[in-house]
CSV table of C-alpha atoms and ligand atoms in Angstrom, one decimal:
chain,number,residue,atom,x,y,z
U,1,UNK,CA,-21.4,62.5,-33.3
U,2,UNK,CA,-22.5,59.7,-31.0
U,3,UNK,CA,-20.8,59.5,-27.6
U,4,UNK,CA,-18.6,56.4,-27.6
U,5,UNK,CA,-17.6,55.8,-24.0
U,6,UNK,CA,-14.1,54.9,-22.8
U,7,UNK,CA,-14.6,53.4,-19.4
U,8,UNK,CA,-12.2,51.9,-17.0
U,9,UNK,CA,-11.8,49.8,-13.9
U,10,UNK,CA,-9.1,51.1,-11.5
U,11,UNK,CA,-8.6,48.7,-8.6
U,12,UNK,CA,-5.9,49.2,-5.9
U,13,UNK,CA,-4.1,45.9,-5.4
U,14,UNK,CA,-4.4,45.8,-1.6
U,15,UNK,CA,-6.3,42.6,-1.5
U,16,UNK,CA,-8.3,40.2,-3.8
U,17,UNK,CA,-11.5,41.4,-5.5
U,18,UNK,CA,-14.6,41.0,-3.4
U,19,UNK,CA,-18.2,41.2,-4.4
U,20,UNK,CA,-18.3,45.0,-4.0
U,21,UNK,CA,-15.4,45.5,-6.4
U,22,UNK,CA,-16.7,43.0,-8.9
U,23,UNK,CA,-20.0,44.9,-8.9
U,24,UNK,CA,-18.1,48.0,-10.0
U,25,UNK,CA,-16.0,46.1,-12.5
U,26,UNK,CA,-19.0,44.4,-14.1
U,27,UNK,CA,-21.1,47.6,-14.3
U,28,UNK,CA,-18.3,49.7,-15.8
U,29,UNK,CA,-17.5,46.9,-18.3
U,30,UNK,CA,-21.1,46.4,-19.5
U,31,UNK,CA,-21.9,50.2,-19.4
U,32,UNK,CA,-19.0,50.8,-21.8
U,33,UNK,CA,-19.6,47.7,-24.0
U,34,UNK,CA,-23.4,48.3,-24.3
U,35,UNK,CA,-22.6,51.6,-26.0
U,36,UNK,CA,-20.0,50.2,-28.3
U,37,UNK,CA,-17.2,51.6,-26.1
U,38,UNK,CA,-13.8,50.6,-24.8
U,39,UNK,CA,-12.9,49.4,-21.3
U,40,UNK,CA,-9.5,50.0,-19.8
U,41,UNK,CA,-7.8,48.5,-16.8
U,42,UNK,CA,-5.5,50.6,-14.5
U,43,UNK,CA,-3.8,49.3,-11.4
U,44,UNK,CA,-3.7,52.0,-8.7
U,45,UNK,CA,-0.6,50.9,-6.9
U,46,UNK,CA,0.9,54.1,-5.6
U,47,UNK,CA,0.6,53.2,-1.9
U,48,UNK,CA,3.6,50.9,-1.6
U,49,UNK,CA,2.8,50.1,2.1
U,50,UNK,CA,-0.6,48.5,1.2
U,51,UNK,CA,-0.3,47.3,-2.4
U,52,UNK,CA,1.2,43.9,-3.2
U,53,UNK,CA,2.3,42.5,-6.6
U,54,UNK,CA,0.5,39.2,-5.9
U,55,UNK,CA,-2.8,41.0,-5.6
U,56,UNK,CA,-2.1,42.7,-8.9
U,57,UNK,CA,-1.6,39.3,-10.6
U,58,UNK,CA,-4.7,37.8,-8.8
U,59,UNK,CA,-6.9,40.7,-9.9
U,60,UNK,CA,-6.0,40.2,-13.5
U,61,UNK,CA,-6.6,36.5,-13.3
U,62,UNK,CA,-10.0,37.1,-11.6
U,63,UNK,CA,-11.1,39.5,-14.3
U,64,UNK,CA,-10.1,37.0,-17.0
U,65,UNK,CA,-12.0,34.2,-15.2
U,66,UNK,CA,-15.1,36.4,-15.3
U,67,UNK,CA,-14.6,37.2,-19.0
U,68,UNK,CA,-14.1,40.9,-18.2
U,69,UNK,CA,-11.6,41.5,-21.0
U,70,UNK,CA,-10.0,44.9,-21.1
U,71,UNK,CA,-8.6,46.8,-24.1
U,72,UNK,CA,-5.0,47.7,-24.6
U,73,UNK,CA,-2.2,47.6,-22.1
U,74,UNK,CA,-2.7,47.6,-18.3
U,75,UNK,CA,-1.6,50.9,-16.8
U,76,UNK,CA,0.2,50.8,-13.5
U,77,UNK,CA,0.4,54.0,-11.5
U,78,UNK,CA,3.7,53.0,-9.9
U,79,UNK,CA,5.4,53.4,-13.3
U,80,UNK,CA,4.1,56.9,-14.0
U,81,UNK,CA,5.8,59.1,-11.4
U,82,UNK,CA,7.5,61.4,-14.0
U,83,UNK,CA,4.1,62.2,-15.6
U,84,UNK,CA,2.5,63.1,-12.3
U,85,UNK,CA,5.5,65.2,-11.4
U,86,UNK,CA,5.1,67.1,-14.7
U,87,UNK,CA,1.5,67.9,-13.9
U,88,UNK,CA,2.4,68.8,-10.4
U,89,UNK,CA,4.6,71.5,-11.8
U,90,UNK,CA,1.7,72.9,-13.7
U,91,UNK,CA,-0.3,73.2,-10.5
U,92,UNK,CA,2.7,74.9,-8.9
U,93,UNK,CA,2.4,77.6,-11.5
U,94,UNK,CA,-1.3,77.9,-11.0
U,95,UNK,CA,-3.3,77.8,-8.7
U,96,UNK,CA,-0.3,77.3,-6.3
U,97,UNK,CA,0.9,74.6,-4.0
U,98,UNK,CA,2.4,74.6,-0.6
U,99,UNK,CA,4.2,72.1,1.7
U,100,UNK,CA,2.3,70.8,4.7
U,101,UNK,CA,3.7,69.2,7.8
U,102,UNK,CA,0.4,68.5,9.6
U,103,UNK,CA,0.2,64.8,10.6
U,104,UNK,CA,-2.9,62.7,10.1
U,105,UNK,CA,-3.2,62.6,13.9
U,106,UNK,CA,-3.2,66.3,14.2
U,107,UNK,CA,-6.0,66.7,11.5
U,108,UNK,CA,-8.1,63.9,12.9
U,109,UNK,CA,-11.8,64.8,13.1
U,110,UNK,CA,-11.4,67.9,10.8
U,111,UNK,CA,-13.2,67.5,7.5
U,112,UNK,CA,-11.9,70.7,6.1
U,113,UNK,CA,-8.2,71.6,6.2
U,114,UNK,CA,-7.9,74.9,8.1
U,115,UNK,CA,-4.9,76.1,6.1
U,116,UNK,CA,-2.5,75.8,9.0
U,117,UNK,CA,0.6,75.5,6.7
U,118,UNK,CA,-0.5,77.8,3.9
U,119,UNK,CA,1.7,80.7,4.8
U,120,UNK,CA,4.6,78.9,6.4
U,121,UNK,CA,6.6,78.6,3.2
U,122,UNK,CA,8.0,75.2,4.3
U,123,UNK,CA,10.5,73.4,2.0
U,124,UNK,CA,8.7,71.7,-0.9
U,125,UNK,CA,10.8,68.5,-0.6
U,126,UNK,CA,10.2,66.1,2.3
U,127,UNK,CA,6.6,67.2,2.9
U,128,UNK,CA,3.1,66.5,1.6
U,129,UNK,CA,2.0,69.2,-0.9
U,130,UNK,CA,-1.5,70.8,-0.9
U,131,UNK,CA,-3.1,72.6,-3.8
U,132,UNK,CA,-4.7,76.0,-3.0
U,133,UNK,CA,-8.4,76.0,-3.7
U,134,UNK,CA,-10.5,79.1,-4.4
U,135,UNK,CA,-14.2,79.7,-3.6
U,136,UNK,CA,-15.6,78.3,-6.8
U,137,UNK,CA,-18.5,75.9,-6.8
U,138,UNK,CA,-18.3,72.8,-8.9
U,139,UNK,CA,-21.6,71.6,-10.5
U,140,UNK,CA,-21.8,68.3,-12.2
U,141,UNK,CA,-24.3,65.7,-13.2
U,142,UNK,CA,-24.1,62.1,-12.0
U,143,UNK,CA,-26.0,59.7,-14.2
U,144,UNK,CA,-27.6,58.0,-11.2
U,145,UNK,CA,-27.6,60.6,-8.5
U,146,UNK,CA,-28.5,63.6,-10.7
U,147,UNK,CA,-27.3,67.2,-10.2
U,148,UNK,CA,-24.5,67.7,-7.7
U,149,UNK,CA,-22.9,70.9,-6.4
U,150,UNK,CA,-19.9,71.1,-4.1
U,151,UNK,CA,-17.5,73.8,-3.0
U,152,UNK,CA,-14.0,72.3,-2.4
U,153,UNK,CA,-13.1,75.3,-0.2
U,154,UNK,CA,-15.8,74.5,2.4
U,155,UNK,CA,-15.9,70.7,1.7
U,156,UNK,CA,-12.3,69.8,2.2
U,157,UNK,CA,-10.2,73.0,1.9
U,158,UNK,CA,-6.7,72.9,0.3
U,159,UNK,CA,-6.2,69.2,-0.4
U,160,UNK,CA,-3.2,67.0,-0.7
U,161,UNK,CA,-2.0,66.2,-4.3
U,162,UNK,CA,1.5,64.9,-3.4
U,163,UNK,CA,2.4,62.6,-0.5
U,164,UNK,CA,5.8,62.5,1.2
U,165,UNK,CA,6.2,58.8,0.8
U,166,UNK,CA,4.3,57.8,-2.3
U,167,UNK,CA,4.4,60.8,-4.6
U,168,UNK,CA,1.2,61.7,-6.5
U,169,UNK,CA,-1.9,61.4,-4.3
U,170,UNK,CA,-5.0,59.6,-5.5
U,171,UNK,CA,-6.8,62.9,-6.6
U,172,UNK,CA,-4.0,64.0,-8.9
U,173,UNK,CA,-3.1,60.5,-10.3
U,174,UNK,CA,-6.7,59.7,-11.1
U,175,UNK,CA,-7.3,62.9,-13.0
U,176,UNK,CA,-4.1,62.7,-15.0
U,177,UNK,CA,-4.5,59.0,-15.9
U,178,UNK,CA,-8.2,59.3,-16.9
U,179,UNK,CA,-7.4,62.2,-19.2
U,180,UNK,CA,-4.2,60.8,-20.7
U,181,UNK,CA,-5.8,57.4,-21.4
U,182,UNK,CA,-8.8,59.0,-23.0
U,183,UNK,CA,-11.3,57.9,-20.4
U,184,UNK,CA,-14.5,59.9,-20.8
U,185,UNK,CA,-16.8,57.8,-18.6
U,186,UNK,CA,-16.0,57.2,-15.0
U,187,UNK,CA,-18.2,54.6,-13.2
U,188,UNK,CA,-17.2,53.7,-9.7
U,189,UNK,CA,-18.6,53.3,-6.1
U,190,UNK,CA,-20.6,56.0,-4.4
U,191,UNK,CA,-18.0,56.3,-1.7
U,192,UNK,CA,-16.0,58.4,-4.3
U,193,UNK,CA,-18.9,60.7,-5.1
U,194,UNK,CA,-17.6,63.4,-2.7
U,195,UNK,CA,-14.1,63.2,-4.3
U,196,UNK,CA,-15.5,64.2,-7.6
U,197,UNK,CA,-15.6,68.0,-7.1
U,198,UNK,CA,-11.9,67.9,-6.1
U,199,UNK,CA,-11.1,66.0,-9.3
U,200,UNK,CA,-13.1,68.4,-11.5
U,201,UNK,CA,-11.2,71.3,-9.8
U,202,UNK,CA,-7.9,69.7,-10.8
U,203,UNK,CA,-9.2,69.1,-14.3
U,204,UNK,CA,-10.1,72.8,-14.6
U,205,UNK,CA,-6.6,73.8,-13.3
U,206,UNK,CA,-4.8,71.5,-15.7
U,207,UNK,CA,-7.1,72.1,-18.7
U,208,UNK,CA,-8.2,68.5,-18.9
U,209,UNK,CA,-11.6,67.3,-20.2
U,210,UNK,CA,-14.3,66.3,-17.8
U,211,UNK,CA,-15.6,62.7,-18.1
U,212,UNK,CA,-19.2,61.8,-17.4
U,213,UNK,CA,-19.7,60.4,-13.9
U,214,UNK,CA,-21.8,57.5,-12.6
U,215,UNK,CA,-21.5,56.5,-8.9
U,216,UNK,CA,-22.9,53.1,-8.1
U,217,UNK,CA,-24.7,52.4,-4.8
U,218,UNK,CA,-22.5,50.5,-2.4
U,219,UNK,CA,-23.2,46.8,-1.8
U,220,UNK,CA,-23.7,46.0,1.8
U,221,UNK,CA,-23.3,42.8,3.8
U,222,UNK,CA,-26.1,41.2,5.9
U,223,UNK,CA,-25.2,43.6,8.8
U,224,UNK,CA,-25.6,46.6,6.5
U,225,UNK,CA,-21.8,47.3,6.4
U,226,UNK,CA,-20.2,48.4,3.1
U,227,UNK,CA,-18.5,45.5,1.4
U,228,UNK,CA,-14.9,46.5,1.5
U,229,UNK,CA,-11.4,45.2,2.3
U,230,UNK,CA,-11.5,47.1,5.5
U,231,UNK,CA,-14.6,45.2,6.6
U,232,UNK,CA,-12.9,42.0,5.5
U,233,UNK,CA,-15.3,41.2,2.6
U,234,UNK,CA,-14.5,37.7,1.4
U,235,UNK,CA,-12.6,37.3,-1.9
U,236,UNK,CA,-14.8,36.3,-4.8
U,237,UNK,CA,-14.7,32.8,-6.1
U,238,UNK,CA,-12.4,31.7,-8.9
U,239,UNK,CA,-14.1,28.2,-8.9
U,240,UNK,CA,-17.7,29.3,-9.5
U,241,UNK,CA,-17.7,32.6,-11.4
U,242,UNK,CA,-21.1,31.9,-12.9
U,243,UNK,CA,-23.0,32.0,-9.6
U,244,UNK,CA,-21.1,35.0,-8.4
U,245,UNK,CA,-21.7,36.9,-11.7
U,246,UNK,CA,-25.4,36.0,-11.6
U,247,UNK,CA,-25.6,37.5,-8.1
U,248,UNK,CA,-23.8,40.7,-9.2
U,249,UNK,CA,-26.0,41.1,-12.3
U,250,UNK,CA,-29.2,40.6,-10.2
U,251,UNK,CA,-27.9,43.3,-7.7
U,252,UNK,CA,-27.4,45.6,-10.8
U,253,UNK,CA,-31.1,45.2,-11.6
U,254,UNK,CA,-30.3,42.9,-14.6
U,255,UNK,CA,-31.0,39.3,-13.5
U,256,UNK,CA,-30.2,36.5,-15.9
U,257,UNK,CA,-32.0,33.2,-16.5
U,258,UNK,CA,-30.6,29.8,-15.5
U,259,UNK,CA,-30.3,28.7,-19.2
U,260,UNK,CA,-28.2,31.7,-19.9
U,261,UNK,CA,-26.0,31.0,-16.9
U,262,UNK,CA,-25.3,27.6,-18.3
U,263,UNK,CA,-23.6,29.3,-21.3
U,264,UNK,CA,-21.0,30.9,-19.0
U,265,UNK,CA,-19.8,34.4,-18.1
U,266,UNK,CA,-19.0,35.8,-21.6
U,267,UNK,CA,-22.6,34.9,-22.8
U,268,UNK,CA,-24.1,36.4,-19.6
U,269,UNK,CA,-22.2,39.7,-20.0
U,270,UNK,CA,-23.1,39.9,-23.7
U,271,UNK,CA,-26.8,39.3,-23.1
U,272,UNK,CA,-27.0,41.9,-20.4
U,273,UNK,CA,-25.0,44.4,-22.5
U,274,UNK,CA,-27.6,44.1,-25.3
U,275,UNK,CA,-30.4,45.0,-22.8
U,276,UNK,CA,-28.5,47.4,-20.4
U,277,UNK,CA,-30.1,50.4,-18.9
U,278,UNK,CA,-28.0,52.1,-16.2
U,279,UNK,CA,-31.2,53.5,-14.6
U,280,UNK,CA,-32.3,50.0,-13.7
U,281,UNK,CA,-29.5,49.8,-11.1
U,282,UNK,CA,-31.5,50.0,-7.8
U,283,UNK,CA,-30.6,53.0,-5.6
U,284,UNK,CA,-31.1,52.8,-1.8
U,285,UNK,CA,-34.4,54.4,-0.7
Z,1,LIG,N1,-8.5,52.8,-6.8
Z,1,LIG,C1,-9.8,53.2,-6.3
Z,1,LIG,C2,-10.4,52.1,-5.5
Z,1,LIG,O1,-9.9,50.9,-5.6
Z,1,LIG,C3,-10.8,53.6,-7.4
Z,1,LIG,C4,-10.5,54.9,-7.9
Z,1,LIG,C5,-11.5,55.4,-8.9
Z,1,LIG,O2,-12.3,54.6,-9.5
Z,1,LIG,O3,-11.5,56.6,-9.2
Z,1,LIG,O4,-11.3,52.3,-4.7
């Protein structure tokens, strides 16, 4: 049976899309469409402090303006607490969870959680919850970065799966949602490459299928800084999507000709999809 990808774009509505996020959206869209697959949209709005409904609306409008049309309903993580809670219970049974009262300040500078609260038996409500990791190594292939091997126990230690204020933490929500929406191809920025072993660990604990992984190089500004909301990357244009899309396609190693650009975003995306090769995406030296 041929592999038919189900890809997705999963933005957090903490600001407008910038060129770095459009780069990921376009690549995941074309990578799924080029192989006859589906492309889903999920709004990752669990962090109520930082997410805003107006950015959710703006992201949808922007994707439509760029002819990035998704399949099916948009999923919103803020509406899925009961499903995450159910999966949390399964982790409770195995491999185990514990409450943690360590503040971010206290843990600052420590990459690997030292297990401070593991044996304190704190109340499970009103605290963050960490999942107990064992010594296993997680090996996986990335379509651009090749063979990867990480050991959560030494990379990050027991990690947070439930936050006091927001409920499900990113690692748990992403794994549950990808699996339940049938996503079998995760394409996202390389800043999330080192989260992947944790996510595969959770898939193994929950008995969920592992998608294929592709981590894109990060786009940088003229000063070499990652294009991100934290670095105040400018919002992408709604007025001139063709020029912006042409720049993104060139950065993906698939430049398009001026006559094609005159036909608009949908034609540009379709033409690149018919000639797409993920290995043409340039990786930094
Ligand atoms: N919501 C995440 C972000 O905006 C992406 C998560 C993912 O693709 O796994 O960076």
